Amino acid sequence: MDMLLPYSWMVLPAAAVSACILTGKIAIAAETLRQLSGRRRYFRYLVALRDRAHDHPSEYQDATRPLALALAFEYVHAYRAYHQTRRRLRVDLWRAADRETLALVSSERTRWRTRHCTVFVSVMESGARIATSDNFNEGDPLGLKGELIRRGLNFRDLYALHRRRVHRSGHAPETIGHSNPLSVIEDLERARVQDLAGAGLARYRDEAQISWSYTPRGACDIYYRARPRQVRELHAYRAAQAKTAE
């Protein structure tokens, strides 16, 4: 013990820094879990953007447009957040020419950052979903979205990947979004939440079942399993690519 005393001036500050880091991580986890289990989510979360004063696509969305048009995608409409008016969210909805895929190209500006994301969605005749995205999301605890994330791909390459996944599924895709593509997205989310609620991972927040949130158990599953799974899967993919390149 006496031998440690001369070095206490090094040990104590290091211990204090470690304690601060640990406290910060615990605080971040607690706040994230609180938001996941406490924030209301609505099945009708988008509304058509009609105010030209706010009709400003991001550079990300501008870059996507010529690629989508070159692939014969049909532009449906632009949308903003319906219930959270302070969110600077814009979603451009596109529909593939074969009516087998919908694409949501979104940009969301917050006080600290801007987040961009493209998601392709297809539904198989078996009822399974396939979703391919270029950015992380909340996670998929039960694997209901059939999601795959490949960051850094543009609209064209991401769609090519999505079509390969649809083909490899072994099932024919349904035609979706004939008259109201947005309602298809909302209905798919409602069906997913129904399964989450049945598994004890989500709960409805009103009798009419127009809003929902994760349960504490569901929030823990998202934070400690679903999100990390996305990161691990992408890192494994990139490591395999790097090894192949060598």
PDB file of C-alpha atoms in Angstrom:
ATOM      1  CA  MET A   1       0.000   0.000   0.000  1.00  0.00           C
ATOM      2  CA  ASP A   2       2.836   2.387   0.865  1.00  0.00           C
ATOM      3  CA  MET A   3       4.321   1.752  -2.559  1.00  0.00           C
ATOM      4  CA  LEU A   4       1.150   3.025  -4.232  1.00  0.00           C
ATOM      5  CA  LEU A   5       1.106   6.339  -2.412  1.00  0.00           C
ATOM      6  CA  PRO A   6       3.725   8.055  -4.605  1.00  0.00           C
ATOM      7  CA  TYR A   7       1.608   7.216  -7.658  1.00  0.00           C
ATOM      8  CA  SER A   8      -1.723   8.234  -6.219  1.00  0.00           C
ATOM      9  CA  TRP A   9      -1.546  11.518  -8.099  1.00  0.00           C
ATOM     10  CA  MET A  10      -1.785   9.462 -11.316  1.00  0.00           C
ATOM     11  CA  VAL A  11      -4.271   6.848 -10.170  1.00  0.00           C
ATOM     12  CA  LEU A  12      -6.889   9.149  -8.671  1.00  0.00           C
ATOM     13  CA  PRO A  13      -7.364  11.419 -11.729  1.00  0.00           C
ATOM     14  CA  ALA A  14      -7.535   8.391 -14.012  1.00  0.00           C
ATOM     15  CA  ALA A  15     -10.172   6.838 -11.772  1.00  0.00           C
ATOM     16  CA  ALA A  16     -12.136  10.097 -11.769  1.00  0.00           C
ATOM     17  CA  VAL A  17     -12.048  10.290 -15.576  1.00  0.00           C
ATOM     18  CA  SER A  18     -13.192   6.680 -15.871  1.00  0.00           C
ATOM     19  CA  ALA A  19     -16.034   7.343 -13.447  1.00  0.00           C
ATOM     20  CA  CYS A  20     -17.147  10.380 -15.466  1.00  0.00           C
ATOM     21  CA  ILE A  21     -17.100   8.391 -18.722  1.00  0.00           C
ATOM     22  CA  LEU A  22     -19.102   5.571 -17.135  1.00  0.00           C
ATOM     23  CA  THR A  23     -21.601   8.040 -15.669  1.00  0.00           C
ATOM     24  CA  GLY A  24     -22.000   9.696 -19.072  1.00  0.00           C
ATOM     25  CA  LYS A  25     -22.652   6.379 -20.799  1.00  0.00           C
ATOM     26  CA  ILE A  26     -25.228   5.425 -18.189  1.00  0.00           C
ATOM     27  CA  ALA A  27     -26.942   8.801 -18.566  1.00  0.00           C
ATOM     28  CA  ILE A  28     -27.063   8.472 -22.370  1.00  0.00           C
ATOM     29  CA  ALA A  29     -28.476   4.951 -22.130  1.00  0.00           C
ATOM     30  CA  ALA A  30     -31.091   6.003 -19.576  1.00  0.00           C
ATOM     31  CA  GLU A  31     -32.222   8.983 -21.676  1.00  0.00           C
ATOM     32  CA  THR A  32     -32.393   6.904 -24.866  1.00  0.00           C
ATOM     33  CA  LEU A  33     -34.438   4.216 -23.138  1.00  0.00           C
ATOM     34  CA  ARG A  34     -36.729   6.879 -21.705  1.00  0.00           C
ATOM     35  CA  GLN A  35     -37.343   8.381 -25.138  1.00  0.00           C
ATOM     36  CA  LEU A  36     -37.936   5.000 -26.774  1.00  0.00           C
ATOM     37  CA  SER A  37     -40.492   3.927 -24.198  1.00  0.00           C
ATOM     38  CA  GLY A  38     -42.048   7.348 -23.594  1.00  0.00           C
ATOM     39  CA  ARG A  39     -42.359   9.008 -27.007  1.00  0.00           C
ATOM     40  CA  ARG A  40     -45.660   8.565 -28.828  1.00  0.00           C
ATOM     41  CA  ARG A  41     -45.416   7.360 -32.393  1.00  0.00           C
ATOM     42  CA  TYR A  42     -48.267   7.691 -34.856  1.00  0.00           C
ATOM     43  CA  PHE A  43     -49.169   5.436 -37.739  1.00  0.00           C
ATOM     44  CA  ARG A  44     -50.112   8.519 -39.706  1.00  0.00           C
ATOM     45  CA  TYR A  45     -46.795  10.283 -39.329  1.00  0.00           C
ATOM     46  CA  LEU A  46     -46.525  12.049 -42.691  1.00  0.00           C
ATOM     47  CA  VAL A  47     -48.695  14.643 -44.399  1.00  0.00           C
ATOM     48  CA  ALA A  48     -48.408  16.039 -47.921  1.00  0.00           C
ATOM     49  CA  LEU A  49     -46.144  19.057 -48.172  1.00  0.00           C
ATOM     50  CA  ARG A  50     -48.170  21.920 -49.637  1.00  0.00           C
ATOM     51  CA  ASP A  51     -46.452  25.026 -48.296  1.00  0.00           C
ATOM     52  CA  ARG A  52     -44.074  26.136 -51.035  1.00  0.00           C
ATOM     53  CA  ALA A  53     -42.174  28.272 -48.530  1.00  0.00           C
ATOM     54  CA  HIS A  54     -40.878  25.051 -46.956  1.00  0.00           C
ATOM     55  CA  ASP A  55     -40.594  23.034 -50.141  1.00  0.00           C
ATOM     56  CA  HIS A  56     -36.790  22.857 -50.190  1.00  0.00           C
ATOM     57  CA  PRO A  57     -35.302  19.446 -50.911  1.00  0.00           C
ATOM     58  CA  SER A  58     -31.862  18.786 -49.485  1.00  0.00           C
ATOM     59  CA  GLU A  59     -28.763  18.314 -51.630  1.00  0.00           C
ATOM     60  CA  TYR A  60     -29.078  14.602 -50.884  1.00  0.00           C
ATOM     61  CA  GLN A  61     -32.606  14.540 -52.313  1.00  0.00           C
ATOM     62  CA  ASP A  62     -31.607  16.698 -55.274  1.00  0.00           C
ATOM     63  CA  ALA A  63     -28.811  14.235 -56.092  1.00  0.00           C
ATOM     64  CA  THR A  64     -31.253  11.342 -55.872  1.00  0.00           C
ATOM     65  CA  ARG A  65     -33.819  12.759 -58.302  1.00  0.00           C
ATOM     66  CA  PRO A  66     -31.952  12.215 -61.627  1.00  0.00           C
ATOM     67  CA  LEU A  67     -30.942   8.702 -60.550  1.00  0.00           C
ATOM     68  CA  ALA A  68     -34.537   7.812 -59.688  1.00  0.00           C
ATOM     69  CA  LEU A  69     -35.870   9.226 -62.947  1.00  0.00           C
ATOM     70  CA  ALA A  70     -33.208   7.339 -64.932  1.00  0.00           C
ATOM     71  CA  LEU A  71     -34.501   4.126 -63.342  1.00  0.00           C
ATOM     72  CA  ALA A  72     -38.070   5.024 -64.422  1.00  0.00           C
ATOM     73  CA  PHE A  73     -39.249   5.669 -60.873  1.00  0.00           C
ATOM     74  CA  GLU A  74     -42.383   7.781 -60.618  1.00  0.00           C
ATOM     75  CA  TYR A  75     -42.308  10.704 -58.214  1.00  0.00           C
ATOM     76  CA  VAL A  76     -45.364  10.520 -55.934  1.00  0.00           C
ATOM     77  CA  HIS A  77     -45.143  13.489 -53.561  1.00  0.00           C
ATOM     78  CA  ALA A  78     -43.139  15.244 -50.838  1.00  0.00           C
ATOM     79  CA  TYR A  79     -44.220  14.926 -47.209  1.00  0.00           C
ATOM     80  CA  ARG A  80     -43.446  16.493 -43.851  1.00  0.00           C
ATOM     81  CA  ALA A  81     -43.900  15.263 -40.282  1.00  0.00           C
ATOM     82  CA  TYR A  82     -47.596  15.260 -39.370  1.00  0.00           C
ATOM     83  CA  HIS A  83     -47.614  15.283 -35.571  1.00  0.00           C
ATOM     84  CA  GLN A  84     -44.209  16.789 -34.795  1.00  0.00           C
ATOM     85  CA  THR A  85     -44.279  20.102 -36.586  1.00  0.00           C
ATOM     86  CA  ARG A  86     -40.906  21.219 -35.216  1.00  0.00           C
ATOM     87  CA  ARG A  87     -39.150  18.374 -36.959  1.00  0.00           C
ATOM     88  CA  ARG A  88     -37.634  19.644 -40.182  1.00  0.00           C
ATOM     89  CA  LEU A  89     -38.418  16.396 -41.934  1.00  0.00           C
ATOM     90  CA  ARG A  90     -38.980  16.051 -45.652  1.00  0.00           C
ATOM     91  CA  VAL A  91     -39.691  12.692 -47.275  1.00  0.00           C
ATOM     92  CA  ASP A  92     -39.810  12.254 -51.041  1.00  0.00           C
ATOM     93  CA  LEU A  93     -41.856   9.187 -51.996  1.00  0.00           C
ATOM     94  CA  TRP A  94     -41.078   7.360 -55.248  1.00  0.00           C
ATOM     95  CA  ARG A  95     -42.752   4.374 -56.889  1.00  0.00           C
ATOM     96  CA  ALA A  96     -40.996   1.880 -59.190  1.00  0.00           C
ATOM     97  CA  ALA A  97     -42.396   1.477 -62.698  1.00  0.00           C
ATOM     98  CA  ASP A  98     -43.291  -2.180 -62.006  1.00  0.00           C
ATOM     99  CA  ARG A  99     -45.198  -1.115 -58.857  1.00  0.00           C
ATOM    100  CA  GLU A 100     -43.226  -3.683 -56.825  1.00  0.00           C
ATOM    101  CA  THR A 101     -41.098  -1.253 -54.810  1.00  0.00           C
ATOM    102  CA  LEU A 102     -41.607   2.009 -52.963  1.00  0.00           C
ATOM    103  CA  ALA A 103     -38.690   4.300 -52.139  1.00  0.00           C
ATOM    104  CA  LEU A 104     -38.657   6.837 -49.307  1.00  0.00           C
ATOM    105  CA  VAL A 105     -35.878   9.413 -49.574  1.00  0.00           C
ATOM    106  CA  SER A 106     -35.743  11.496 -46.411  1.00  0.00           C
ATOM    107  CA  SER A 107     -33.773  14.348 -44.912  1.00  0.00           C
ATOM    108  CA  GLU A 108     -34.308  15.414 -41.325  1.00  0.00           C
ATOM    109  CA  ARG A 109     -32.719  18.523 -39.882  1.00  0.00           C
ATOM    110  CA  THR A 110     -32.339  18.898 -36.152  1.00  0.00           C
ATOM    111  CA  ARG A 111     -30.527  21.445 -34.065  1.00  0.00           C
ATOM    112  CA  TRP A 112     -27.327  19.428 -34.150  1.00  0.00           C
ATOM    113  CA  ARG A 113     -27.248  17.560 -37.451  1.00  0.00           C
ATOM    114  CA  THR A 114     -28.968  16.572 -40.671  1.00  0.00           C
ATOM    115  CA  ARG A 115     -29.786  12.937 -41.262  1.00  0.00           C
ATOM    116  CA  HIS A 116     -30.335  11.469 -44.729  1.00  0.00           C
ATOM    117  CA  CYS A 117     -31.781   8.088 -45.599  1.00  0.00           C
ATOM    118  CA  THR A 118     -33.156   6.119 -48.537  1.00  0.00           C
ATOM    119  CA  VAL A 119     -35.286   3.034 -47.921  1.00  0.00           C
ATOM    120  CA  PHE A 120     -36.601   0.660 -50.580  1.00  0.00           C
ATOM    121  CA  VAL A 121     -39.595  -1.428 -49.497  1.00  0.00           C
ATOM    122  CA  SER A 122     -41.108  -4.475 -51.196  1.00  0.00           C
ATOM    123  CA  VAL A 123     -43.689  -6.985 -49.979  1.00  0.00           C
ATOM    124  CA  MET A 124     -43.540 -10.631 -51.036  1.00  0.00           C
ATOM    125  CA  GLU A 125     -46.611 -12.737 -51.796  1.00  0.00           C
ATOM    126  CA  SER A 126     -45.615 -14.810 -48.755  1.00  0.00           C
ATOM    127  CA  GLY A 127     -46.262 -11.730 -46.609  1.00  0.00           C
ATOM    128  CA  ALA A 128     -42.585 -11.130 -45.863  1.00  0.00           C
ATOM    129  CA  ARG A 129     -41.108  -7.681 -46.250  1.00  0.00           C
ATOM    130  CA  ILE A 130     -37.768  -6.692 -47.733  1.00  0.00           C
ATOM    131  CA  ALA A 131     -36.287  -3.291 -46.884  1.00  0.00           C
ATOM    132  CA  THR A 132     -32.915  -2.016 -48.075  1.00  0.00           C
ATOM    133  CA  SER A 133     -31.477   1.213 -46.672  1.00  0.00           C
ATOM    134  CA  ASP A 134     -28.350   3.340 -46.817  1.00  0.00           C
ATOM    135  CA  ASN A 135     -28.487   4.501 -43.192  1.00  0.00           C
ATOM    136  CA  PHE A 136     -29.071   3.110 -39.729  1.00  0.00           C
ATOM    137  CA  ASN A 137     -32.492   3.315 -38.145  1.00  0.00           C
ATOM    138  CA  GLU A 138     -34.039   2.317 -34.863  1.00  0.00           C
ATOM    139  CA  GLY A 139     -33.600  -1.374 -35.422  1.00  0.00           C
ATOM    140  CA  ASP A 140     -35.888  -4.308 -36.032  1.00  0.00           C
ATOM    141  CA  PRO A 141     -36.266  -6.470 -32.895  1.00  0.00           C
ATOM    142  CA  LEU A 142     -38.364  -9.236 -34.478  1.00  0.00           C
ATOM    143  CA  GLY A 143     -36.880  -9.054 -37.968  1.00  0.00           C
ATOM    144  CA  LEU A 144     -40.226  -8.005 -39.435  1.00  0.00           C
ATOM    145  CA  LYS A 145     -38.837  -5.398 -41.828  1.00  0.00           C
ATOM    146  CA  GLY A 146     -36.413  -7.766 -43.522  1.00  0.00           C
ATOM    147  CA  GLU A 147     -33.946  -4.910 -43.466  1.00  0.00           C
ATOM    148  CA  LEU A 148     -30.420  -4.676 -44.775  1.00  0.00           C
ATOM    149  CA  ILE A 149     -28.217  -1.590 -44.411  1.00  0.00           C
ATOM    150  CA  ARG A 150     -25.419  -0.672 -46.776  1.00  0.00           C
ATOM    151  CA  ARG A 151     -24.078   2.785 -46.127  1.00  0.00           C
ATOM    152  CA  GLY A 152     -22.428   4.769 -48.892  1.00  0.00           C
ATOM    153  CA  LEU A 153     -24.484   3.410 -51.799  1.00  0.00           C
ATOM    154  CA  ASN A 154     -26.291   5.832 -54.083  1.00  0.00           C
ATOM    155  CA  PHE A 155     -29.903   5.392 -55.192  1.00  0.00           C
ATOM    156  CA  ARG A 156     -29.008   3.357 -58.272  1.00  0.00           C
ATOM    157  CA  ASP A 157     -26.675   0.900 -56.533  1.00  0.00           C
ATOM    158  CA  LEU A 158     -28.941   0.547 -53.515  1.00  0.00           C
ATOM    159  CA  TYR A 159     -31.889  -0.290 -55.765  1.00  0.00           C
ATOM    160  CA  ALA A 160     -29.812  -2.880 -57.633  1.00  0.00           C
ATOM    161  CA  LEU A 161     -28.981  -4.503 -54.297  1.00  0.00           C
ATOM    162  CA  HIS A 162     -32.636  -4.393 -53.301  1.00  0.00           C
ATOM    163  CA  ARG A 163     -33.712  -6.095 -56.537  1.00  0.00           C
ATOM    164  CA  ARG A 164     -31.153  -8.860 -56.000  1.00  0.00           C
ATOM    165  CA  ARG A 165     -32.548  -9.456 -52.523  1.00  0.00           C
ATOM    166  CA  VAL A 166     -36.091  -9.611 -53.884  1.00  0.00           C
ATOM    167  CA  HIS A 167     -35.001 -12.131 -56.520  1.00  0.00           C
ATOM    168  CA  ARG A 168     -33.118 -14.277 -53.996  1.00  0.00           C
ATOM    169  CA  SER A 169     -36.113 -14.393 -51.667  1.00  0.00           C
ATOM    170  CA  GLY A 170     -37.687 -17.116 -53.781  1.00  0.00           C
ATOM    171  CA  HIS A 171     -41.082 -15.411 -53.686  1.00  0.00           C
ATOM    172  CA  ALA A 172     -42.812 -13.139 -56.160  1.00  0.00           C
ATOM    173  CA  PRO A 173     -43.233  -9.510 -55.037  1.00  0.00           C
ATOM    174  CA  GLU A 174     -46.675  -8.007 -54.733  1.00  0.00           C
ATOM    175  CA  THR A 175     -47.679  -4.885 -56.621  1.00  0.00           C
ATOM    176  CA  ILE A 176     -48.134  -2.145 -54.030  1.00  0.00           C
ATOM    177  CA  GLY A 177     -49.117   1.486 -53.894  1.00  0.00           C
ATOM    178  CA  HIS A 178     -51.410   1.702 -56.920  1.00  0.00           C
ATOM    179  CA  SER A 179     -53.491   4.651 -55.734  1.00  0.00           C
ATOM    180  CA  ASN A 180     -52.137   5.624 -52.311  1.00  0.00           C
ATOM    181  CA  PRO A 181     -48.544   4.547 -51.695  1.00  0.00           C
ATOM    182  CA  LEU A 182     -48.361   6.374 -48.376  1.00  0.00           C
ATOM    183  CA  SER A 183     -51.197   4.279 -46.966  1.00  0.00           C
ATOM    184  CA  VAL A 184     -49.192   1.160 -47.831  1.00  0.00           C
ATOM    185  CA  ILE A 185     -46.314   2.376 -45.652  1.00  0.00           C
ATOM    186  CA  GLU A 186     -48.695   3.186 -42.813  1.00  0.00           C
ATOM    187  CA  ASP A 187     -50.449  -0.196 -43.062  1.00  0.00           C
ATOM    188  CA  LEU A 188     -47.134  -2.051 -43.023  1.00  0.00           C
ATOM    189  CA  GLU A 189     -46.106  -0.175 -39.898  1.00  0.00           C
ATOM    190  CA  ARG A 190     -49.438  -0.912 -38.232  1.00  0.00           C
ATOM    191  CA  ALA A 191     -49.038  -4.635 -38.923  1.00  0.00           C
ATOM    192  CA  ARG A 192     -45.475  -4.548 -37.548  1.00  0.00           C
ATOM    193  CA  VAL A 193     -46.542  -2.794 -34.349  1.00  0.00           C
ATOM    194  CA  GLN A 194     -49.343  -5.291 -33.864  1.00  0.00           C
ATOM    195  CA  ASP A 195     -46.743  -8.071 -33.844  1.00  0.00           C
ATOM    196  CA  LEU A 196     -44.470  -6.063 -31.537  1.00  0.00           C
ATOM    197  CA  ALA A 197     -47.370  -5.534 -29.136  1.00  0.00           C
ATOM    198  CA  GLY A 198     -48.163  -9.240 -29.216  1.00  0.00           C
ATOM    199  CA  ALA A 199     -44.561  -9.961 -28.229  1.00  0.00           C
ATOM    200  CA  GLY A 200     -44.663  -7.445 -25.380  1.00  0.00           C
ATOM    201  CA  LEU A 201     -42.248  -5.042 -27.075  1.00  0.00           C
ATOM    202  CA  ALA A 202     -44.758  -2.267 -27.862  1.00  0.00           C
ATOM    203  CA  ARG A 203     -48.015  -0.883 -26.517  1.00  0.00           C
ATOM    204  CA  TYR A 204     -50.812   1.267 -27.875  1.00  0.00           C
ATOM    205  CA  ARG A 205     -51.152   4.696 -26.276  1.00  0.00           C
ATOM    206  CA  ASP A 206     -54.871   5.248 -26.853  1.00  0.00           C
ATOM    207  CA  GLU A 207     -58.079   3.264 -27.249  1.00  0.00           C
ATOM    208  CA  ALA A 208     -58.359   4.099 -30.932  1.00  0.00           C
ATOM    209  CA  GLN A 209     -54.869   2.646 -31.458  1.00  0.00           C
ATOM    210  CA  ILE A 210     -53.614   5.553 -33.539  1.00  0.00           C
ATOM    211  CA  SER A 211     -50.427   5.957 -31.504  1.00  0.00           C
ATOM    212  CA  TRP A 212     -47.964   3.618 -29.847  1.00  0.00           C
ATOM    213  CA  SER A 213     -44.613   3.422 -28.077  1.00  0.00           C
ATOM    214  CA  TYR A 214     -42.109   0.766 -27.112  1.00  0.00           C
ATOM    215  CA  THR A 215     -42.478  -0.914 -23.737  1.00  0.00           C
ATOM    216  CA  PRO A 216     -39.459  -0.794 -21.388  1.00  0.00           C
ATOM    217  CA  ARG A 217     -38.643  -4.315 -22.540  1.00  0.00           C
ATOM    218  CA  GLY A 218     -38.909  -3.231 -26.181  1.00  0.00           C
ATOM    219  CA  ALA A 219     -36.733  -0.177 -25.554  1.00  0.00           C
ATOM    220  CA  CYS A 220     -34.025  -2.379 -24.023  1.00  0.00           C
ATOM    221  CA  ASP A 221     -34.234  -4.754 -26.982  1.00  0.00           C
ATOM    222  CA  ILE A 222     -33.801  -1.867 -29.405  1.00  0.00           C
ATOM    223  CA  TYR A 223     -30.901  -0.268 -27.529  1.00  0.00           C
ATOM    224  CA  TYR A 224     -28.931  -3.341 -26.530  1.00  0.00           C
ATOM    225  CA  ARG A 225     -29.693  -5.793 -29.344  1.00  0.00           C
ATOM    226  CA  ALA A 226     -31.360  -4.400 -32.491  1.00  0.00           C
ATOM    227  CA  ARG A 227     -29.189  -1.326 -33.026  1.00  0.00           C
ATOM    228  CA  PRO A 228     -25.864  -3.044 -32.217  1.00  0.00           C
ATOM    229  CA  ARG A 229     -26.864  -5.878 -34.572  1.00  0.00           C
ATOM    230  CA  GLN A 230     -27.070  -3.411 -37.461  1.00  0.00           C
ATOM    231  CA  VAL A 231     -23.591  -2.084 -36.737  1.00  0.00           C
ATOM    232  CA  ARG A 232     -22.042  -5.549 -36.339  1.00  0.00           C
ATOM    233  CA  GLU A 233     -23.587  -6.793 -39.562  1.00  0.00           C
ATOM    234  CA  LEU A 234     -22.294  -3.817 -41.550  1.00  0.00           C
ATOM    235  CA  HIS A 235     -18.802  -4.069 -40.025  1.00  0.00           C
ATOM    236  CA  ALA A 236     -18.681  -7.792 -40.844  1.00  0.00           C
ATOM    237  CA  TYR A 237     -19.688  -7.049 -44.430  1.00  0.00           C
ATOM    238  CA  ARG A 238     -17.008  -4.388 -44.842  1.00  0.00           C
ATOM    239  CA  ALA A 239     -14.375  -6.639 -43.280  1.00  0.00           C
ATOM    240  CA  ALA A 240     -15.274  -9.395 -45.738  1.00  0.00           C
ATOM    241  CA  GLN A 241     -15.063  -6.920 -48.613  1.00  0.00           C
ATOM    242  CA  ALA A 242     -11.631  -5.731 -47.478  1.00  0.00           C
ATOM    243  CA  LYS A 243     -10.393  -9.312 -47.186  1.00  0.00           C
ATOM    244  CA  THR A 244     -11.655 -10.120 -50.685  1.00  0.00           C
ATOM    245  CA  ALA A 245      -9.934  -7.027 -52.081  1.00  0.00           C
ATOM    246  CA  GLU A 246      -6.607  -8.181 -50.661  1.00  0.00           C
TER     247      GLU A 246
END
